[in-house]
Short mmCIF file of C-alpha atoms and ligand atoms in Angstrom, two decimals:
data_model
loop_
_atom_site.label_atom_id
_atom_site.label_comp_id
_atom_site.label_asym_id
_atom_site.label_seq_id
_atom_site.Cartn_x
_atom_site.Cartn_y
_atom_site.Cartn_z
CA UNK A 22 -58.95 47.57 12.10
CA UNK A 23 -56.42 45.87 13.96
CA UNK A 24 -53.43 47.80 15.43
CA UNK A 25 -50.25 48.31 13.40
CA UNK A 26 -46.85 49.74 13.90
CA UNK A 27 -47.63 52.27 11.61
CA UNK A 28 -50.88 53.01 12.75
CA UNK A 29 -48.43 55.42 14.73
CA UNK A 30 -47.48 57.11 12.12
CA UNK A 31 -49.62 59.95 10.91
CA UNK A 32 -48.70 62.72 8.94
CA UNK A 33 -52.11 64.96 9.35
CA UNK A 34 -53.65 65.53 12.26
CA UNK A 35 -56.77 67.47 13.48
CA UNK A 36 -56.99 68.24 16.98
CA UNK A 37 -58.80 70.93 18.98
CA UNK A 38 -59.76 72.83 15.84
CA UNK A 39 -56.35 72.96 14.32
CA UNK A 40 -54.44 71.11 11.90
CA UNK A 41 -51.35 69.53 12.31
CA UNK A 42 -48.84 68.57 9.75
CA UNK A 43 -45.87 66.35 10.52
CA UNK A 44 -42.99 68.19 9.07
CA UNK A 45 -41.62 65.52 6.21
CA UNK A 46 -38.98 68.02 5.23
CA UNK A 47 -36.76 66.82 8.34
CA UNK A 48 -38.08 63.44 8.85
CA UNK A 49 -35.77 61.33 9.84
CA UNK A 50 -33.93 63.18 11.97
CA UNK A 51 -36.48 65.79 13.89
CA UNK A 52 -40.33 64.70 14.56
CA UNK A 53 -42.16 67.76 14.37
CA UNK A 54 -45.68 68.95 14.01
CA UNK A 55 -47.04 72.40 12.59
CA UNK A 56 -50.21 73.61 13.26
CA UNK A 57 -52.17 75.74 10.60
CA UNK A 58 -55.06 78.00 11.38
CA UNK A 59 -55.40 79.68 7.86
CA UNK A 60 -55.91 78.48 4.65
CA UNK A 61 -52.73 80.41 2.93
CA UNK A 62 -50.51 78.33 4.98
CA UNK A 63 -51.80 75.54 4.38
CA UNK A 64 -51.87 75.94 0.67
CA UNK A 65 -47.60 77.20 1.20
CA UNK A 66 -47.43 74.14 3.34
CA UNK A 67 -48.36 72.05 0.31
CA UNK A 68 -46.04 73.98 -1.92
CA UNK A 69 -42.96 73.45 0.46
CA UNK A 70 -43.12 69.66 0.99
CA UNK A 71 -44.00 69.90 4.31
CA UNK A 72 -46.54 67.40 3.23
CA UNK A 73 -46.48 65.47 0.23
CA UNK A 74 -48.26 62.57 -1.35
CA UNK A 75 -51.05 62.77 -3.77
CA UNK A 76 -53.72 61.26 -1.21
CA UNK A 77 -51.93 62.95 1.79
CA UNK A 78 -52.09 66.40 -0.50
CA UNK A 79 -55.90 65.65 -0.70
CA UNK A 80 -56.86 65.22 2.65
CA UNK A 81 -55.17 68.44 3.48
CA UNK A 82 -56.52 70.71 1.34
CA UNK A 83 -59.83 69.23 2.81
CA UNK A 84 -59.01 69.99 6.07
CA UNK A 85 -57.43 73.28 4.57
CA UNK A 86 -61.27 74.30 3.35
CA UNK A 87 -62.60 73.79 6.82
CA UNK A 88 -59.99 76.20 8.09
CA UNK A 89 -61.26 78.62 5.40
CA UNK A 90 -64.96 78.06 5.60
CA UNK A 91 -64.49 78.61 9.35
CA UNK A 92 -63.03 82.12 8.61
CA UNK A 93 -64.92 83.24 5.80
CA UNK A 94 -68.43 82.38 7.51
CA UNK A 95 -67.22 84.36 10.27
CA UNK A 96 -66.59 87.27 8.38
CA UNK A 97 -69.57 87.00 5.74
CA UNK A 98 -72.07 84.60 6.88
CA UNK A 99 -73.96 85.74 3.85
CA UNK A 100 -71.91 86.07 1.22
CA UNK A 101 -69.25 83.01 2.55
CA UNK A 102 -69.74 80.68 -0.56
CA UNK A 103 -68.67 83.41 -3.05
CA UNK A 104 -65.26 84.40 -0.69
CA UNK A 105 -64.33 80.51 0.10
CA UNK A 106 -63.81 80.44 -4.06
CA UNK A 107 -60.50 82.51 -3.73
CA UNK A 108 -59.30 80.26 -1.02
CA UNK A 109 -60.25 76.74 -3.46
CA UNK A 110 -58.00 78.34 -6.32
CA UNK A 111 -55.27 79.26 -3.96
CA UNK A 112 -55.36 75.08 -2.84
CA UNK A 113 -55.96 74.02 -6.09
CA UNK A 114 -52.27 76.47 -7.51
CA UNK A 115 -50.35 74.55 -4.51
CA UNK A 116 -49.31 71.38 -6.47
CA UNK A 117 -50.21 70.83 -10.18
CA UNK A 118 -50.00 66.95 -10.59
CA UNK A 119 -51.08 64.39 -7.98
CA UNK A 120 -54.78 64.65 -8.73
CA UNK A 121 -56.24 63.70 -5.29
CA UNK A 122 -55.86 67.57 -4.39
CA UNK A 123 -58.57 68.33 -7.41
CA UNK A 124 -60.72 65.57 -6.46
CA UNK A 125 -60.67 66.73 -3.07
CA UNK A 126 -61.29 70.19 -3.90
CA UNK A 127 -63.83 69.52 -6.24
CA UNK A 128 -65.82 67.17 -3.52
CA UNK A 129 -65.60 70.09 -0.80
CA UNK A 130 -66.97 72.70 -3.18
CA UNK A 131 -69.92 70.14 -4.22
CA UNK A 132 -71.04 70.11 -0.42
CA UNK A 133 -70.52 73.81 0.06
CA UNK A 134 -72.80 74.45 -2.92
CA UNK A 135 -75.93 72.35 -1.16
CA UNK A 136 -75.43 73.38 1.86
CA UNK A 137 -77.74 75.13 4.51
CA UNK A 138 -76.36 74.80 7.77
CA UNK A 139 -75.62 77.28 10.79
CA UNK A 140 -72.01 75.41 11.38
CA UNK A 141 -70.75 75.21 7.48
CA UNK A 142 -67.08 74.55 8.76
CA UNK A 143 -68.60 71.71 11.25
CA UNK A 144 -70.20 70.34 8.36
CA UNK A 145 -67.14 70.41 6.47
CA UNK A 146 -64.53 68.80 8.94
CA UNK A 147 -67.09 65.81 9.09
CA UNK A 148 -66.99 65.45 5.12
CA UNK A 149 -62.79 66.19 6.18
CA UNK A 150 -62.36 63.06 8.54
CA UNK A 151 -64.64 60.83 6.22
CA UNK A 152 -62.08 61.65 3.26
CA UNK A 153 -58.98 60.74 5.69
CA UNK A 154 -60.59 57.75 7.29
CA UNK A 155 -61.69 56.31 4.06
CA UNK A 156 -58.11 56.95 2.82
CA UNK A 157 -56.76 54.86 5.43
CA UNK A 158 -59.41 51.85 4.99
CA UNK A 159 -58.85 51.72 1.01
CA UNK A 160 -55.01 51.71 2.01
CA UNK A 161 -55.74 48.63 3.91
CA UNK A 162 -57.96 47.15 1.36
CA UNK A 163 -55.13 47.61 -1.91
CA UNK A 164 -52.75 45.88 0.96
CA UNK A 165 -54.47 42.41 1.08
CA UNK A 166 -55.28 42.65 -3.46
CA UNK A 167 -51.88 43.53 -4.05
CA UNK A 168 -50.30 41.43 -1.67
CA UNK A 169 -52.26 38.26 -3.31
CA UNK A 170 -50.70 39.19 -6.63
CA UNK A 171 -47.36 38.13 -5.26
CA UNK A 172 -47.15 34.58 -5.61
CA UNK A 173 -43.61 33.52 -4.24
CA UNK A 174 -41.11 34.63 -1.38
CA UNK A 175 -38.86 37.40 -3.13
CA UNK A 176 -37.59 40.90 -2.93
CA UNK A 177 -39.01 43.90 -4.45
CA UNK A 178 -38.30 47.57 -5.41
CA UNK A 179 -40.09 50.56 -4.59
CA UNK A 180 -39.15 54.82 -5.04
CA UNK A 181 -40.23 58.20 -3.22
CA UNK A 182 -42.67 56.89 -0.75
CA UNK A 183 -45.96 55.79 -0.86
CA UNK A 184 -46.33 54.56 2.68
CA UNK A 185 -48.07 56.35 5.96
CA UNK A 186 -46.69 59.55 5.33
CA UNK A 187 -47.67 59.74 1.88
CA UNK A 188 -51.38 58.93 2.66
CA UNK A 189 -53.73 59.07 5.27
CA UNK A 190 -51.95 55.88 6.88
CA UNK A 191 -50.81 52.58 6.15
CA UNK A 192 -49.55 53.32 2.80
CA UNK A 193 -50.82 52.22 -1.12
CA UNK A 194 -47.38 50.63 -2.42
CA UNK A 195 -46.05 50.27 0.96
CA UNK A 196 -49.15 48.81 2.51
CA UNK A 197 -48.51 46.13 -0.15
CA UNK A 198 -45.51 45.79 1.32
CA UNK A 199 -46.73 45.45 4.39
CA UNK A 200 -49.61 42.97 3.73
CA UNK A 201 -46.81 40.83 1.72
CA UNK A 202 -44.52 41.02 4.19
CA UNK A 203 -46.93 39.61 6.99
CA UNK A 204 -47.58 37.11 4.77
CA UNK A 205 -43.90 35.68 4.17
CA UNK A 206 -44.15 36.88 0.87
CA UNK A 207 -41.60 40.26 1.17
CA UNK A 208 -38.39 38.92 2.13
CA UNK A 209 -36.62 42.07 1.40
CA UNK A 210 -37.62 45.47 0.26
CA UNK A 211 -35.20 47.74 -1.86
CA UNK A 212 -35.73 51.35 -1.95
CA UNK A 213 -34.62 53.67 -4.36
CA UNK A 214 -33.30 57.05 -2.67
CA UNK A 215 -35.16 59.37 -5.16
CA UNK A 216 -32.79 62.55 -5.31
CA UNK A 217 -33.66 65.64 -4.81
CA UNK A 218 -35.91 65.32 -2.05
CA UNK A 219 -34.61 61.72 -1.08
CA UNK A 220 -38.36 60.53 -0.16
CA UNK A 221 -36.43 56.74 -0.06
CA UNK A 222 -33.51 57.11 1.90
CA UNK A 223 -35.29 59.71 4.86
CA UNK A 224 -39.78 58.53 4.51
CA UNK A 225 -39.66 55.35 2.68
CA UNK A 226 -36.68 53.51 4.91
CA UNK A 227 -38.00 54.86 8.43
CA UNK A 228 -41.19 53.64 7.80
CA UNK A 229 -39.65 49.80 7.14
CA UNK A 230 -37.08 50.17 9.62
CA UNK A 231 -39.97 51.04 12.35
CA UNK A 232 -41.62 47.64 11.71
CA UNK A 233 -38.50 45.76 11.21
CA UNK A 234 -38.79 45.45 7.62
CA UNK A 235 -35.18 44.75 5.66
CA UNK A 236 -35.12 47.66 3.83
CA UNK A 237 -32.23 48.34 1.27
CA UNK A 238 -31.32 51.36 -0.29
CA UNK A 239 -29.94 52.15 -3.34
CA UNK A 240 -29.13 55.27 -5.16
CA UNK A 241 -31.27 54.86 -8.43
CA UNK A 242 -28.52 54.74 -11.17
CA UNK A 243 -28.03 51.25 -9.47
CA UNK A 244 -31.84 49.81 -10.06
CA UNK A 245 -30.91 48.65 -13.42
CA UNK A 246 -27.92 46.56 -11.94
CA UNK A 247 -29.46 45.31 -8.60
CA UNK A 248 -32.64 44.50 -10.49
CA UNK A 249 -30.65 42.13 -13.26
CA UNK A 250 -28.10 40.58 -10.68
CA UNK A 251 -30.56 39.93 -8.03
CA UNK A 252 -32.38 37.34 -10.13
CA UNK A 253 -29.83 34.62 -9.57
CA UNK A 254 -29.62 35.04 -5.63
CA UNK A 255 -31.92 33.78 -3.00
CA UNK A 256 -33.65 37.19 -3.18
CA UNK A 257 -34.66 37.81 -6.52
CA UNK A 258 -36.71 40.79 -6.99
CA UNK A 259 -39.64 39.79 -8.45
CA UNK A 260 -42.04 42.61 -8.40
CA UNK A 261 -41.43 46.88 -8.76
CA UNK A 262 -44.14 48.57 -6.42
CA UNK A 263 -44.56 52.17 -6.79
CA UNK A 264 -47.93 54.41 -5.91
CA UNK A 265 -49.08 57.35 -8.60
CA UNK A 266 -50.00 61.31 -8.63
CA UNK A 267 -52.46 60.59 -11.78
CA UNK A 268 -53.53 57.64 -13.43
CA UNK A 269 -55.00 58.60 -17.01
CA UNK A 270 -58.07 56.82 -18.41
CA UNK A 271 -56.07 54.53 -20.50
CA UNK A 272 -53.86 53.66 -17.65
CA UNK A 273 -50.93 55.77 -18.06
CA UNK A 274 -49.57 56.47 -14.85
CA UNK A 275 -47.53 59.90 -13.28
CA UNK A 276 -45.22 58.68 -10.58
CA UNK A 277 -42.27 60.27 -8.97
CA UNK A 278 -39.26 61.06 -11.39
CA UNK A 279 -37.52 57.83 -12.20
CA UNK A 280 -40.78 55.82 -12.03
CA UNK A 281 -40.59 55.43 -16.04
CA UNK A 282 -36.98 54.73 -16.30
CA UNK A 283 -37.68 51.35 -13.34
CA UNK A 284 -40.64 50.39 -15.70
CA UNK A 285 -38.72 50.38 -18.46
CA UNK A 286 -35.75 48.39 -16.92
CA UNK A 287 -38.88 45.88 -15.63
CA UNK A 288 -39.97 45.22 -18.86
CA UNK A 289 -36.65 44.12 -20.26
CA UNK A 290 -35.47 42.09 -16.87
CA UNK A 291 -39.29 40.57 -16.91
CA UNK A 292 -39.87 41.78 -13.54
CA UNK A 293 -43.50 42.80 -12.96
CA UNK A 294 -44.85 46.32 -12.32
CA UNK A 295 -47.46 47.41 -9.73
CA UNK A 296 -49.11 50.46 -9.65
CA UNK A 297 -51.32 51.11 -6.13
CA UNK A 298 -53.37 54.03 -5.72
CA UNK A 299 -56.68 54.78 -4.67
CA UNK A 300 -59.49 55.06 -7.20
CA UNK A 301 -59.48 58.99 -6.07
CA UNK A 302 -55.98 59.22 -7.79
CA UNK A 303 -57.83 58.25 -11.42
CA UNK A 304 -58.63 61.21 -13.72
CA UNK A 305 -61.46 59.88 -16.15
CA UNK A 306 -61.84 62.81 -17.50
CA UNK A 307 -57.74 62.89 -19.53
CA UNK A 308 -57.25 60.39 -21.90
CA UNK A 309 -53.86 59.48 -21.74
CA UNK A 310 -51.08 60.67 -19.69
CA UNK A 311 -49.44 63.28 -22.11
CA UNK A 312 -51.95 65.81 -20.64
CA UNK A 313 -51.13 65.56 -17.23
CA UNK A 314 -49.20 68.22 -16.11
CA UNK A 315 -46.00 67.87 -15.21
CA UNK A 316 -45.07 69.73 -11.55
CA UNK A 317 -40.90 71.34 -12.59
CA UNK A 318 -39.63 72.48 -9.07
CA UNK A 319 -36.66 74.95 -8.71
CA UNK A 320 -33.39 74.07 -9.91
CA UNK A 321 -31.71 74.98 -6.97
CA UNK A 322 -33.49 71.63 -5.46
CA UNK A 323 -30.80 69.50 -7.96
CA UNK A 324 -28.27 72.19 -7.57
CA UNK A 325 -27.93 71.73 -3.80
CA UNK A 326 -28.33 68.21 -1.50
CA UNK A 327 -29.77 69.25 1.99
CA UNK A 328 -29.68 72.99 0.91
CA UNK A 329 -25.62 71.99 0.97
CA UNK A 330 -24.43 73.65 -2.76
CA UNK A 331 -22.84 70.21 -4.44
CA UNK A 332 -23.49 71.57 -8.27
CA UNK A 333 -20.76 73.38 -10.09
CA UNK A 334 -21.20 77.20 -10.12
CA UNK A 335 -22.76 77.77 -13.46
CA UNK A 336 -24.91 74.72 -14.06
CA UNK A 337 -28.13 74.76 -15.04
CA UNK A 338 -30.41 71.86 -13.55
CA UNK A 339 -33.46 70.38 -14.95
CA UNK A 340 -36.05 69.33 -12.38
CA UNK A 341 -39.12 67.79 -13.06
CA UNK A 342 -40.77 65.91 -10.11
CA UNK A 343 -42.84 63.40 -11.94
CA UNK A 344 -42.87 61.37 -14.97
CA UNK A 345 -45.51 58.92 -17.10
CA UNK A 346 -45.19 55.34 -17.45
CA UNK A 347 -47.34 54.32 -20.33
CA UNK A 348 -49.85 51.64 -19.67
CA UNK A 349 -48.09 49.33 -21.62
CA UNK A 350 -45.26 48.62 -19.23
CA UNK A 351 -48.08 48.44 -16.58
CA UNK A 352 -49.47 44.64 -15.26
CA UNK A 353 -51.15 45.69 -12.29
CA UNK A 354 -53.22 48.84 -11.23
CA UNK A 355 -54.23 48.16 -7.77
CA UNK A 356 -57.22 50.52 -6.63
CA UNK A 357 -59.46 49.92 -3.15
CA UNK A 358 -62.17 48.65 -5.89
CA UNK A 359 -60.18 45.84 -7.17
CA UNK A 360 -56.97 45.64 -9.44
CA UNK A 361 -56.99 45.94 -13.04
CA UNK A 362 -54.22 43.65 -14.87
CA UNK A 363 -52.54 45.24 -18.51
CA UNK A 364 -54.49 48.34 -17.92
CA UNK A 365 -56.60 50.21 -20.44
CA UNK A 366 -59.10 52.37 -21.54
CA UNK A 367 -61.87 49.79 -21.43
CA UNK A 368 -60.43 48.15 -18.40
CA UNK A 369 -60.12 51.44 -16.80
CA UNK A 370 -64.23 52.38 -17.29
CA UNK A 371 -65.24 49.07 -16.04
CA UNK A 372 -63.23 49.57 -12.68
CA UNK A 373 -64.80 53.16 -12.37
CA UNK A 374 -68.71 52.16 -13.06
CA UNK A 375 -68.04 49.49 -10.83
CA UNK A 376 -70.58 49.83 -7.53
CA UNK A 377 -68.99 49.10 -4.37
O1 MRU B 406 -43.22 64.87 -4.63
P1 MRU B 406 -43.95 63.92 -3.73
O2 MRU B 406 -43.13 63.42 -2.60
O3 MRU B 406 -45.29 64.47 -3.32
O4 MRU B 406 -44.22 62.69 -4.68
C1 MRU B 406 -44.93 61.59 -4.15
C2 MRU B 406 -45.02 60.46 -5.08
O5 MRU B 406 -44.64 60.53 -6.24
C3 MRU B 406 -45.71 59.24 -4.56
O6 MRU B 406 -45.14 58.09 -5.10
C4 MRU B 406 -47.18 59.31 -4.96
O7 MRU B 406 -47.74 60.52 -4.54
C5 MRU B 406 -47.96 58.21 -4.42
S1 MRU B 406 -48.17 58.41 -2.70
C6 MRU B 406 -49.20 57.26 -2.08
#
């Protein structure tokens, strides 16, 4: 793999038997690492933002179980497997929607369940790194198929983040980016702030601005206008790029609140709509996205900006972090096994029986 700008970039660390977590909750401004040495943290860590990301969530908790398994062996050589369960439940309670923390789960307590070995965490942190370096490389892969699905110079639109710091590098809609950018074929990228955490306007634009990328943001009541006036300029946004928490098997996609509404507003401008994620962030086993739970964070998120009160005393807030975008206002899924156009159920199965 060839060395990138963001290659610099890396949001999870492990390094002399700890794990580090770039803090994303004062990204721009501060660059700061935490290390973790127990599992509760970890799983609070998750809970707080600190990181965030479906696959990013994912390769922590992996790394999170090694931290564990390293304790409870310690403790209980024989009964370890039994204890380690508590610790898996307390992971799997940190976030309910981006899927990749299940998957990730579930693969780590598959291994534990086989396994016979003097050094269970060792054993562990190499399954760990695997999960994070394969992250990266399927990252890479999604960036050259999406990139060839964009056919012309243009702009495009993206919201939260889905680069680097959102995965284990390199990015799923932002590696697009990147690919298509290379290429000649990203001219400019718009990014939508995404209130409350404002993933666009501190991740998503730092990331760009890093590698010289035009980045442009907007605050997301003005998609709607920037996507219809921007057709008749020299930089016509042509494509909407956005990653997911949870694709369902019929292709219905949780993204980031305000993914839906920009899906929507695609359909009727006839701007096209890609969906990257890795094949990890695909739940075969939900049909369609009205089961997939929907994460609601504290109110006092909305009610505040930068923990700076902005709300009326008095008013309630709404705040769900995630919404579904129904296949149907889908063209492109874009997965490190190969892109599926108008997703559906049938679609879907073929892409997830299909050997690598
Ligand atoms: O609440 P967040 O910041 O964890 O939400 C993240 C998103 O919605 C991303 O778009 C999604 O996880 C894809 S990341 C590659």
């Amino acid at each position: 793999m060839s060395l990138r700008a963001c290659d610099s970039i890396k949001p999870i660390i492990w390094k002399d038997e700890q794990l580090y977590l770039l803090d994303q909750r004062i990204l721009p401004q501060e660059q700061a690492y935490i290390a973790f040495n127990n599992v509760q943290a970890v799983a609070q860590a998750i809970t707080d933002m600190v990181v965030r990301g479906a696959p990013a969530i994912g390769i922590t908790a992996a790394y999170g179980i090694v931290i564990a398994a390293r304790k409870r062996f310690d403790e209980r050589a024989d009964s370890w497997k039994t204890a380690i369960e508590e610790d898996l439940s307390l992971l799997a309670q940190s976030r309910p929607t981006a899927v990749n923390l299940f998957w990730a789960i579930e693969l780590m307590r598959a291994a534990i369940k086989d396994m016979d070995v003097s050094d269970p965490a060792g054993a562990l942190l190499t399954i760990a790194r695997q999960v994070h370096e394969d992250d990266i490389a399927a990252n890479v892969k999604m960036g050259q198929f999406g990139a060839d699905l964009i056919k012309e110079p243009c702009a495009v639109l993206t919201h939260c983040n889905a680069g680097a710091l959102a995965t284990g590098g390199y990015g799923t809609a932002l590696g697009v980016i990147r690919h298509a950018f290379a290429e000649h074929k990203v001219k400019l990228v718009y990014a939508d702030e995404t209130r409350p955490w404002l993933q666009g306007a501190r991740l998503t634009a730092w990331e760009m601005v890093q590698e010289d990328i035009p980045v442009s943001l907007l605050v997301e009541g003005a998609a709607a206008h920037m996507i219809k006036t921007s057709q008749t300029t020299d930089n016509p946004i042509r494509w909407i790029i956005v990653g997911s928490d949870r694709i369902a098997a019929n292709g219905d996609v949780a993204n980031k609140i305000g993914t839906y509404a920009l899906a929507v507003m695609a359909k009727y401008h006839g701007v096209q709509f890609m969906v990257v994620a890795p094949t990890s962030t695909i739940d075969m086993n939900i049909s369609s996205g009205d089961q997939i739970p929907i994460e609601e964070r504290s109110d006092s998120e909305v009610l505040a900006c930068s923990g700076q009160p902005v709300a009326a005393p008095g008013a309630l807030a709404r705040n769900p972090a995630f919404d579904v975008t129904p296949a149907v206002l889908v063209d492109a899924i874009v997965t490190e096994k190969g892109v599926v156009l108008k997703p559906g159920l049938e679609k879907m199965k073929a892409l997830m029986t299909n050997v690598d």
